[in-house]
Coordinates of C-alpha atoms in Angstrom, one line a residue:
X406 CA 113.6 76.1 -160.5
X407 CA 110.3 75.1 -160.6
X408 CA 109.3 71.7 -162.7
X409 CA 107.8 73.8 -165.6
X410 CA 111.0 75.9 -165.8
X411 CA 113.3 72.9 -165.9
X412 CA 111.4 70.8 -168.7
X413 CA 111.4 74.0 -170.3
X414 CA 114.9 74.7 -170.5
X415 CA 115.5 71.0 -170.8
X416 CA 113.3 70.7 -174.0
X417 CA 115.0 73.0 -175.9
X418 CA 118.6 72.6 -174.4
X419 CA 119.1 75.9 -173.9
X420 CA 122.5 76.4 -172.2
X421 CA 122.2 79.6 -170.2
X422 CA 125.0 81.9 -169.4
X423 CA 125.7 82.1 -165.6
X424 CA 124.8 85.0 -163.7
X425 CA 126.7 88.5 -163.9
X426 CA 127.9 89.8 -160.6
X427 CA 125.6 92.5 -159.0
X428 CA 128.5 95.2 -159.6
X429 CA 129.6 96.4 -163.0
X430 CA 133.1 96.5 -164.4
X431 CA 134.2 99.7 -165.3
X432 CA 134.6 97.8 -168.8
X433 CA 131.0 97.0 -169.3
X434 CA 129.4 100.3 -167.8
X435 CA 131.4 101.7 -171.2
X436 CA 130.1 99.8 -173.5
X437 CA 127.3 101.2 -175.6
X438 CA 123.7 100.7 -175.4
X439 CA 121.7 97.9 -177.1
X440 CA 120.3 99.2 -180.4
X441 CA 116.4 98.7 -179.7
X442 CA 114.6 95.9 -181.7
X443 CA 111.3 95.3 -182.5
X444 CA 110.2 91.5 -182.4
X445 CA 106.7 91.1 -184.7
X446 CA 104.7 88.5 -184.4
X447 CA 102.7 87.0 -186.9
X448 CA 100.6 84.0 -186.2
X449 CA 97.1 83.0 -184.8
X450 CA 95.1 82.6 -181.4
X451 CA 97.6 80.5 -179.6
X452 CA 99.9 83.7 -179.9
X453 CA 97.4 86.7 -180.3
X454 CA 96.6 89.3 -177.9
X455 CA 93.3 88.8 -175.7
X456 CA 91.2 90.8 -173.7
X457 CA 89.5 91.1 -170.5
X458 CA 86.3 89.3 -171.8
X459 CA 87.9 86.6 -172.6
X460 CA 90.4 86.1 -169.7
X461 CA 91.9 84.5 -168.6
X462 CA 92.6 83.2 -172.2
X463 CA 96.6 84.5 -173.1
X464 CA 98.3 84.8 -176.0
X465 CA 102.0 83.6 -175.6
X466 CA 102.9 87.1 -177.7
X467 CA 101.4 88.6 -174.4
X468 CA 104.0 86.7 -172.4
X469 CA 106.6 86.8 -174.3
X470 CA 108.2 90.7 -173.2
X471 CA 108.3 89.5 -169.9
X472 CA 111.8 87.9 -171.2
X473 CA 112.9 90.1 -173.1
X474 CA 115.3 93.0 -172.0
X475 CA 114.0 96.9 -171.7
X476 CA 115.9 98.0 -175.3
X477 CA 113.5 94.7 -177.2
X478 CA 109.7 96.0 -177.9
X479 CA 107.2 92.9 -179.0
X480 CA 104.3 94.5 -181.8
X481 CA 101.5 91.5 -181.6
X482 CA 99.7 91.2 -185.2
X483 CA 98.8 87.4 -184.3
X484 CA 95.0 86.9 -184.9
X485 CA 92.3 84.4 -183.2
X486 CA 91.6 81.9 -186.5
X487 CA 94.2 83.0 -189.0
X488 CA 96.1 80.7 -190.8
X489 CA 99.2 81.5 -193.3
X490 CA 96.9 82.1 -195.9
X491 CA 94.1 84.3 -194.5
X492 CA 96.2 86.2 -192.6
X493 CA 98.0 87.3 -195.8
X494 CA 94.6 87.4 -198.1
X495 CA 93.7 89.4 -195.3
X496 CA 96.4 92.4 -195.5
X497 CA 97.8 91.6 -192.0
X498 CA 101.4 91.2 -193.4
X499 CA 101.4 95.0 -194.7
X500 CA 101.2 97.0 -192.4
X501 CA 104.0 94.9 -190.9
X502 CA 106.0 94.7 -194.0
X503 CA 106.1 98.6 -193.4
X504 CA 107.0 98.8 -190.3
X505 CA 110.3 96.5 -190.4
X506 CA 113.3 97.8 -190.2
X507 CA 117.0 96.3 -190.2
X508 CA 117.6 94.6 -187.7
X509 CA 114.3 93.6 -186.5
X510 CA 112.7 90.1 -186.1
X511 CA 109.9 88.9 -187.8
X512 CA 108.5 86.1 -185.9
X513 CA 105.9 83.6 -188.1
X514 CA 103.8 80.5 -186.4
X515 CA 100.8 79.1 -188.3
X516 CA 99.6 75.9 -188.4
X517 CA 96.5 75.3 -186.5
X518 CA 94.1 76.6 -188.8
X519 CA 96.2 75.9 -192.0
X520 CA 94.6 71.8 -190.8
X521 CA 91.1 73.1 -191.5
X522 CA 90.0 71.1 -195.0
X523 CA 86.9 72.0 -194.9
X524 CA 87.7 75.8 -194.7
X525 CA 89.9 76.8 -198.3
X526 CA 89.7 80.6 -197.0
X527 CA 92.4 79.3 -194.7
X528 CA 93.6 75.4 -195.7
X529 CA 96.8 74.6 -197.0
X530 CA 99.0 71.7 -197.9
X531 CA 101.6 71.2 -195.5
X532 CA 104.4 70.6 -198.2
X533 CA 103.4 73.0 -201.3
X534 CA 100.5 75.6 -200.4
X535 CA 101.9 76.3 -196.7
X536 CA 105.7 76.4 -197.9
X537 CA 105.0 78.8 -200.3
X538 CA 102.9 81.1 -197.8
X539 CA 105.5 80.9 -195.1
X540 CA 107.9 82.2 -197.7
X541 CA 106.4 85.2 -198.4
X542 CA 106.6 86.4 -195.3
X543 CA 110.6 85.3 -195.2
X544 CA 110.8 87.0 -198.1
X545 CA 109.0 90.1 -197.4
X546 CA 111.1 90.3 -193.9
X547 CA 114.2 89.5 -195.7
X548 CA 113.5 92.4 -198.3
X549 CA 113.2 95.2 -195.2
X550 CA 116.5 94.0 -193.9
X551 CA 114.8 92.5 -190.7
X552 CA 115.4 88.5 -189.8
X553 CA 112.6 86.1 -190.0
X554 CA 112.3 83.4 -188.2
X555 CA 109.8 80.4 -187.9
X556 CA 108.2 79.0 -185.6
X557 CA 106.2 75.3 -185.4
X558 CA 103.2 75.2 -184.1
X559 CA 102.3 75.2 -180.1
X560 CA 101.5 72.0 -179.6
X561 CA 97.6 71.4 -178.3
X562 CA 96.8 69.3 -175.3
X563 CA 95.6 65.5 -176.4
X564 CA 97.1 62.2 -175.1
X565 CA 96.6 58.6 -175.8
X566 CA 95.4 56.1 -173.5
X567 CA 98.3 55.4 -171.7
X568 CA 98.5 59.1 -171.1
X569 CA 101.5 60.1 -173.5
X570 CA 101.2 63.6 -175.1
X571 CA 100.7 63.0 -178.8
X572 CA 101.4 65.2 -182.1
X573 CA 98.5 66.9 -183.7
X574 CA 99.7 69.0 -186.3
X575 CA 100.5 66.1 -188.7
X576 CA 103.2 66.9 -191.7
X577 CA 103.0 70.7 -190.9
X578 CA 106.2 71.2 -188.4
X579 CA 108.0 68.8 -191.0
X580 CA 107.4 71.0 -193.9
X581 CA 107.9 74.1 -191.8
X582 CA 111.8 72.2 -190.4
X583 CA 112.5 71.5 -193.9
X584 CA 111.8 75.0 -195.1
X585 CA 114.0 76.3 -193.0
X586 CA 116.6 74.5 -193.8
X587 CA 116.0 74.5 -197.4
X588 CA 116.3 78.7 -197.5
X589 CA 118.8 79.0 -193.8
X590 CA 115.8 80.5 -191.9
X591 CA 116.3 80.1 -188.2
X592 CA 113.5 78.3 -186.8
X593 CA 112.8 77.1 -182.9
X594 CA 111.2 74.3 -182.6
X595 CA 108.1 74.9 -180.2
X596 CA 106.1 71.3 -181.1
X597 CA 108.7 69.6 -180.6
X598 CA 109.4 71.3 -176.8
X599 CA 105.6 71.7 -175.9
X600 CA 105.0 68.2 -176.8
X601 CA 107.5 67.1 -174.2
X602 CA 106.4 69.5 -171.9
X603 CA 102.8 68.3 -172.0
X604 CA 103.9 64.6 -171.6
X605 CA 106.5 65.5 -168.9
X606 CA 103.2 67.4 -167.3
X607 CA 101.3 64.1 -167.6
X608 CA 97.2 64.1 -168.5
X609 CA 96.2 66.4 -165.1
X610 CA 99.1 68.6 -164.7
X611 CA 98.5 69.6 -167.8
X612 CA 95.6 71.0 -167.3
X613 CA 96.6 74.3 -165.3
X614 CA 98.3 75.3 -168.6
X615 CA 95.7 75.2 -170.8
X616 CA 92.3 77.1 -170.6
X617 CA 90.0 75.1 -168.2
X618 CA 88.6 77.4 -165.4
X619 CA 86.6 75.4 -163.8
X620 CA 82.6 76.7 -163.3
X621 CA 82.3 80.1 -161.8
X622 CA 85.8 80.5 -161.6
X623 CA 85.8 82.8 -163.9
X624 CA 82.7 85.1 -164.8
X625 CA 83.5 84.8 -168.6
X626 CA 82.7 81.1 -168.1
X627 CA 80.1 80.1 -165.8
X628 CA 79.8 77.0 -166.6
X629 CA 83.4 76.2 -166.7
X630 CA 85.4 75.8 -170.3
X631 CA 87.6 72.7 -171.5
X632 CA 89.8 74.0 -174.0
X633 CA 92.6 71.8 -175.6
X634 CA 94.8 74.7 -177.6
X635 CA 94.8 77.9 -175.5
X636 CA 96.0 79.2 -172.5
X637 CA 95.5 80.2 -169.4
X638 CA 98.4 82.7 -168.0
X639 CA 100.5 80.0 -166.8
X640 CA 100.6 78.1 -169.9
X641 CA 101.3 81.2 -171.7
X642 CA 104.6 82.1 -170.0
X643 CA 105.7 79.2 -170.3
X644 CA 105.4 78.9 -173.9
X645 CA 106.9 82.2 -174.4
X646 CA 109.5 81.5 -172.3
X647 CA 110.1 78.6 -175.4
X648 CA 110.1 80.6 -177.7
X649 CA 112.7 83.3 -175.6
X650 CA 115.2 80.6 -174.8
X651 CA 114.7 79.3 -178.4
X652 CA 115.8 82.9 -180.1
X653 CA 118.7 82.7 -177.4
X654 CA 119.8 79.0 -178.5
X655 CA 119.6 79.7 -182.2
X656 CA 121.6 82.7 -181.5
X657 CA 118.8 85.2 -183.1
X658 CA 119.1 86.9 -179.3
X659 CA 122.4 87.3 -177.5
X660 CA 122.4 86.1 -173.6
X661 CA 121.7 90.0 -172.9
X662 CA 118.5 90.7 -175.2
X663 CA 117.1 87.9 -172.4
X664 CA 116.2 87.6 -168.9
X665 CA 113.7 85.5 -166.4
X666 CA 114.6 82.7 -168.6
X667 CA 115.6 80.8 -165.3
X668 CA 113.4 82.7 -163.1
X669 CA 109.6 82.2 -161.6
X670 CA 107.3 84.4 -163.6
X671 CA 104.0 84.4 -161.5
X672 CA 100.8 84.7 -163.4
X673 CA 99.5 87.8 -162.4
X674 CA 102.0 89.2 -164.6
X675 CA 99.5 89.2 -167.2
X676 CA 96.9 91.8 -167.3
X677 CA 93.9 91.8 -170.3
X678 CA 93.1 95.4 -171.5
X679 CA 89.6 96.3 -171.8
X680 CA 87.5 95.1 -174.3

């Protein structure tokens, strides 16, 4: 297990079932089929599908079938600069809403845009404007028979002087725990296991995660990028691979919706569609 891997699983304390043996039992080659699942997500960039002008910028969503099994299907609605509320004044929950079915998953993460004051298309309080956005979408998934579940905000990458990872989301993941609890939504924590992930990573480690491609690396950026809050393919995974283990710990996902959770998942895995 690589270090990444192991902070992973050890953020989020996922115990893992041990390995099957190669050969089935009679028993289990019986047993019937998973009923296929869709998992949507709704959220913003940190999440969102990219493409290949802008790689290598991920989306975790983009990641995140990569541990999931063959019978779970991931549909992406995240959105570059959404928050809770412009992604519903927007329509974007719709076409979702109509598309759920029993027994699917509705997965919601906003946060980083709900921060902007100075924007009131997409600003809201933490513990009254954002509560009450987050439960329209529990609601609405609720209503179609599907299961939502929330999720607090990737951490970005900032640290202090003496090079600890610090929070940046302020009272959002607290309002977004206590909702949760408040109304028995299942929630997985991803602050809380990024942020140790980032400060088990340290200040330069770090950096392979997030998006800086260093000048003519990449011929979207010539001059080289330093961004804070998105990821390159490597970050990516791993945040998906949060967010995988999370579902499996909260018991959203049995062991056998799930696999690579222990596994290397090179980057190249990733591939950005054409513009």
């Amino acid at each position: 297990m690589s270090l990444s891997r192991r902070q992973t699983v050890t953020a989020l304390a996922a115990a893992l079932p041990a390995a099957t043996a190669l050969t089935a039992h009679p028993a289990a080659a019986a047993r019937p089929r998973a009923t296929p699942r869709t998992l949507y997500v709704a959220g913003d960039s940190t999440a969102a599908p990219k493409y290949a002008d802008a790689a290598p910028e991920t989306g975790w969503g983009m990641a995140l079938p990569l541990f999931l099994g063959p019978h779970l299907r991931v549909a992406n609605h995240a959105v570059n600069g959404r928050s809770s509320r412009s992604f519903l004044d927007e329509g974007r929950l719709a076409p979702i809403e109509a598309a759920l079915r029993p027994g699917d998953l509705l997965l919601i993460q906003f946060g980083h845009n709900d921060q902007k004051t100075e924007d009131p298309a997409r600003h809201t309080e933490p513990w009254t404007t954002y509560r009450e956005h987050l439960l329209r979408y529990v609601s609405a998934a609720r209503a179609r028979g599907a299961r939502p579940v929330l999720l607090t905000s990737v951490e970005r990458r900032r640290f202090d002087a003496e090079g600890k990872a610090v929070p940046t989301h302020g009272a959002y993941p607290a309002a977004m725990r206590a909702l949760a609890a408040e109304h028995g939504v299942d929630l997985v924590d991803v602050q809380a296991a990024s942020l140790a992930l980032w400060g088990r990573l340290g200040p330069e480690a770090s950096k392979e995660y997030f998006l800086w491609p260093a000048p003519g690396e990449w011929p979207q950026y010539p001059d080289g990028k330093q961004d804070n809050t998105h990821f390159r393919p490597r970050g990516a995974i791993e945040v998906a691979r949060m967010v995988a283990a999370g579902l499996c710990r909260t018991r959203v996902l049995r062991p056998g919706d799930t696999r690579r959770l222990d596994a290397d998942v090179p980057s190249d895995r990733i591939t950005w569609p054409p513009a």
